């Protein structure tokens, strides 16, 4: 005991064998780093990973989706698909719908003209449906519109891939990521079971 009354010989337990404690901590960090490296390898391997950007035809959504794409590309994440949901067709007649159609066409023009980074992706154009997509049959219908018909060749590689595959779907809130994911999963499972 020192003069001040503090016991100097009662050191923390880790000092019992500091080298072993440090070695154990380093080993844990190395295992964690290996797992992170493996995840990074998987997320950037186009053989097992797809990232699907989902947007709606508004300037904000297109701009945010373009930023998302730039970020993913800068991290070498494979991205080749863009789903644009809630497109209102040109034949809508009400004044409100006319303004919405005009805004959507302006946003889509930036994608179609090549002025947006999203222009390099293969695009599935999905119209605005006048009902909420809920349940198996509406999801099957959406899957047919988004991933079949004129879009079938675009999605063939993703839908026919053998073995395990990661498909990430991303975009700003309210663009239909969950619905798109569910419809894509249903379409994939239907192909696997047929």
Tab-separated table of C-alpha atoms in Angstrom:
chain	number	residue	atom	x	y	z
A	1	UNK	CA	0.000	0.000	0.000
A	2	UNK	CA	1.274	3.431	-0.844
A	3	UNK	CA	1.461	6.333	1.479
A	4	UNK	CA	-1.812	7.741	0.117
A	5	UNK	CA	-3.722	4.572	0.932
A	6	UNK	CA	-4.189	3.423	-2.705
A	7	UNK	CA	-3.329	-0.201	-3.337
A	8	UNK	CA	-0.891	-0.217	-6.229
A	9	UNK	CA	-0.563	-3.999	-6.481
A	10	UNK	CA	-4.285	-4.575	-7.308
A	11	UNK	CA	-4.015	-4.154	-11.099
A	12	UNK	CA	-6.812	-4.978	-13.537
A	13	UNK	CA	-7.246	-8.636	-14.436
A	14	UNK	CA	-6.077	-8.054	-18.035
A	15	UNK	CA	-2.561	-7.430	-16.803
A	16	UNK	CA	-2.343	-11.064	-15.654
A	17	UNK	CA	-1.323	-12.055	-19.164
A	18	UNK	CA	-1.444	-8.930	-21.319
A	19	UNK	CA	0.111	-10.562	-24.372
A	20	UNK	CA	-2.547	-13.308	-24.431
A	21	UNK	CA	-5.357	-10.747	-24.018
A	22	UNK	CA	-3.960	-8.620	-26.835
A	23	UNK	CA	-3.480	-11.698	-29.054
A	24	UNK	CA	-7.093	-12.744	-28.424
A	25	UNK	CA	-8.356	-9.243	-29.273
A	26	UNK	CA	-6.242	-9.119	-32.441
A	27	UNK	CA	-7.534	-12.566	-33.426
A	28	UNK	CA	-11.162	-11.405	-32.977
A	29	UNK	CA	-10.492	-8.282	-35.064
A	30	UNK	CA	-8.836	-10.341	-37.808
A	31	UNK	CA	-11.810	-12.753	-37.943
A	32	UNK	CA	-14.194	-9.792	-38.106
A	33	UNK	CA	-12.081	-8.193	-40.875
A	34	UNK	CA	-12.140	-11.458	-42.836
A	35	UNK	CA	-15.954	-11.535	-42.582
A	36	UNK	CA	-16.176	-7.904	-43.735
A	37	UNK	CA	-13.770	-8.653	-46.617
A	38	UNK	CA	-15.896	-11.669	-47.616
A	39	UNK	CA	-19.070	-9.568	-47.517
A	40	UNK	CA	-17.364	-6.862	-49.605
A	41	UNK	CA	-16.298	-9.512	-52.120
A	42	UNK	CA	-19.858	-10.884	-52.327
A	43	UNK	CA	-21.461	-7.443	-52.658
A	44	UNK	CA	-19.148	-6.486	-55.530
A	45	UNK	CA	-19.280	-9.819	-57.392
A	46	UNK	CA	-21.664	-9.509	-60.367
A	47	UNK	CA	-21.942	-13.302	-60.499
A	48	UNK	CA	-23.847	-13.385	-57.180
A	49	UNK	CA	-25.106	-9.835	-56.612
A	50	UNK	CA	-27.524	-7.468	-58.365
A	51	UNK	CA	-28.635	-4.104	-57.026
A	52	UNK	CA	-31.921	-2.799	-58.429
A	53	UNK	CA	-32.625	0.927	-58.174
A	54	UNK	CA	-36.336	1.738	-57.766
A	55	UNK	CA	-37.673	5.223	-58.447
A	56	UNK	CA	-40.803	7.107	-59.343
A	57	UNK	CA	-40.830	9.647	-62.164
A	58	UNK	CA	-40.286	12.795	-60.112
A	59	UNK	CA	-37.247	15.059	-60.211
A	60	UNK	CA	-36.459	14.413	-56.540
A	61	UNK	CA	-36.663	10.646	-56.927
A	62	UNK	CA	-34.564	10.684	-60.127
A	63	UNK	CA	-31.950	12.931	-58.479
A	64	UNK	CA	-31.795	10.801	-55.306
A	65	UNK	CA	-31.647	7.612	-57.352
A	66	UNK	CA	-28.811	9.061	-59.427
A	67	UNK	CA	-26.897	9.849	-56.215
A	68	UNK	CA	-27.567	6.307	-54.979
A	69	UNK	CA	-26.278	4.881	-58.270
A	70	UNK	CA	-23.137	7.028	-58.139
A	71	UNK	CA	-22.460	5.890	-54.586
A	72	UNK	CA	-22.958	2.213	-55.455
A	73	UNK	CA	-20.776	2.460	-58.580
A	74	UNK	CA	-18.013	4.184	-56.595
A	75	UNK	CA	-18.044	1.165	-54.261
A	76	UNK	CA	-18.009	-1.308	-57.204
A	77	UNK	CA	-21.488	-2.682	-56.412
A	78	UNK	CA	-22.986	-4.146	-59.609
A	79	UNK	CA	-26.048	-2.163	-60.690
A	80	UNK	CA	-27.745	-2.719	-64.041
A	81	UNK	CA	-31.484	-2.354	-63.412
A	82	UNK	CA	-33.809	0.578	-62.810
A	83	UNK	CA	-37.515	0.139	-62.069
A	84	UNK	CA	-39.575	3.309	-62.484
A	85	UNK	CA	-42.947	2.838	-60.728
A	86	UNK	CA	-46.177	4.838	-60.725
A	87	UNK	CA	-45.941	6.194	-64.271
A	88	UNK	CA	-49.207	7.846	-65.240
A	89	UNK	CA	-49.904	7.401	-68.930
A	90	UNK	CA	-50.211	10.373	-71.270
A	91	UNK	CA	-53.917	9.801	-71.953
A	92	UNK	CA	-54.989	11.047	-68.484
A	93	UNK	CA	-57.341	14.015	-68.965
A	94	UNK	CA	-57.896	15.677	-65.602
A	95	UNK	CA	-55.904	18.884	-64.987
A	96	UNK	CA	-54.099	17.401	-61.983
A	97	UNK	CA	-53.215	14.260	-63.827
A	98	UNK	CA	-52.025	16.379	-66.741
A	99	UNK	CA	-49.598	18.244	-64.467
A	100	UNK	CA	-48.407	14.978	-62.914
A	101	UNK	CA	-47.898	13.440	-66.360
A	102	UNK	CA	-45.938	16.526	-67.464
A	103	UNK	CA	-43.687	16.335	-64.374
A	104	UNK	CA	-43.160	12.607	-64.866
A	105	UNK	CA	-42.289	13.116	-68.531
A	106	UNK	CA	-39.764	15.827	-67.566
A	107	UNK	CA	-38.130	13.480	-65.026
A	108	UNK	CA	-38.116	10.567	-67.484
A	109	UNK	CA	-36.631	12.833	-70.175
A	110	UNK	CA	-33.542	13.384	-68.024
A	111	UNK	CA	-33.144	9.600	-67.802
A	112	UNK	CA	-33.876	9.022	-71.506
A	113	UNK	CA	-31.667	11.870	-72.758
A	114	UNK	CA	-28.541	10.525	-71.115
A	115	UNK	CA	-28.122	13.517	-68.805
A	116	UNK	CA	-28.689	11.345	-65.716
A	117	UNK	CA	-26.329	8.600	-64.483
A	118	UNK	CA	-29.463	6.405	-64.413
A	119	UNK	CA	-29.455	6.469	-68.233
A	120	UNK	CA	-26.896	3.664	-68.368
A	121	UNK	CA	-29.219	1.203	-66.582
A	122	UNK	CA	-31.760	-1.057	-68.275
A	123	UNK	CA	-35.147	0.438	-67.419
A	124	UNK	CA	-38.427	-1.311	-66.645
A	125	UNK	CA	-41.276	1.172	-66.931
A	126	UNK	CA	-44.214	0.284	-64.698
A	127	UNK	CA	-47.459	2.252	-65.014
A	128	UNK	CA	-49.350	3.728	-62.099
A	129	UNK	CA	-51.960	1.235	-60.931
A	130	UNK	CA	-55.265	2.539	-59.605
A	131	UNK	CA	-55.161	0.072	-56.721
A	132	UNK	CA	-52.651	-0.874	-54.077
A	133	UNK	CA	-50.606	-3.949	-54.966
A	134	UNK	CA	-51.299	-6.361	-52.087
A	135	UNK	CA	-51.455	-10.133	-52.128
A	136	UNK	CA	-50.070	-12.864	-54.332
A	137	UNK	CA	-52.099	-12.299	-57.505
A	138	UNK	CA	-51.511	-8.533	-57.720
A	139	UNK	CA	-47.777	-9.193	-57.128
A	140	UNK	CA	-47.795	-11.768	-59.925
A	141	UNK	CA	-49.469	-9.195	-62.182
A	142	UNK	CA	-46.894	-6.542	-61.266
A	143	UNK	CA	-44.086	-9.064	-61.850
A	144	UNK	CA	-45.454	-9.757	-65.312
A	145	UNK	CA	-45.519	-6.044	-66.142
A	146	UNK	CA	-42.134	-5.150	-64.608
A	147	UNK	CA	-40.108	-8.278	-65.388
A	148	UNK	CA	-41.965	-9.980	-68.254
A	149	UNK	CA	-43.228	-8.993	-71.682
A	150	UNK	CA	-41.096	-6.252	-73.215
A	151	UNK	CA	-38.798	-6.335	-70.140
A	152	UNK	CA	-38.188	-10.090	-70.117
A	153	UNK	CA	-34.818	-9.974	-71.904
A	154	UNK	CA	-33.610	-7.295	-69.490
A	155	UNK	CA	-34.327	-9.493	-66.464
A	156	UNK	CA	-33.453	-12.892	-67.971
A	157	UNK	CA	-29.974	-13.135	-66.406
A	158	UNK	CA	-31.231	-12.198	-62.931
A	159	UNK	CA	-34.276	-14.453	-63.075
A	160	UNK	CA	-32.523	-17.473	-64.582
A	161	UNK	CA	-29.355	-17.334	-62.468
A	162	UNK	CA	-28.506	-20.657	-60.861
A	163	UNK	CA	-27.489	-21.010	-57.229
A	164	UNK	CA	-27.522	-18.383	-54.531
A	165	UNK	CA	-27.773	-14.770	-55.654
A	166	UNK	CA	-28.123	-11.491	-53.783
A	167	UNK	CA	-30.541	-9.007	-55.334
A	168	UNK	CA	-30.717	-5.687	-53.493
A	169	UNK	CA	-33.502	-3.222	-54.210
A	170	UNK	CA	-32.985	0.400	-53.190
A	171	UNK	CA	-34.418	3.859	-53.666
A	172	UNK	CA	-36.004	6.692	-51.726
A	173	UNK	CA	-39.033	6.189	-49.513
A	174	UNK	CA	-42.382	5.501	-51.145
A	175	UNK	CA	-41.112	4.381	-54.559
A	176	UNK	CA	-42.175	0.742	-54.254
A	177	UNK	CA	-39.045	-1.078	-53.084
A	178	UNK	CA	-40.921	-3.634	-50.981
A	179	UNK	CA	-43.529	-4.306	-53.665
A	180	UNK	CA	-40.838	-4.571	-56.347
A	181	UNK	CA	-38.808	-6.963	-54.166
A	182	UNK	CA	-41.826	-9.155	-53.480
A	183	UNK	CA	-42.867	-9.231	-57.151
A	184	UNK	CA	-39.292	-10.052	-58.205
A	185	UNK	CA	-39.051	-12.834	-55.603
A	186	UNK	CA	-42.377	-14.257	-56.778
A	187	UNK	CA	-41.264	-14.119	-60.409
A	188	UNK	CA	-37.971	-15.868	-59.545
A	189	UNK	CA	-39.693	-18.564	-57.476
A	190	UNK	CA	-42.223	-19.169	-60.246
A	191	UNK	CA	-39.363	-19.708	-62.714
A	192	UNK	CA	-37.564	-22.046	-60.300
A	193	UNK	CA	-40.702	-24.122	-59.766
A	194	UNK	CA	-41.624	-24.425	-63.434
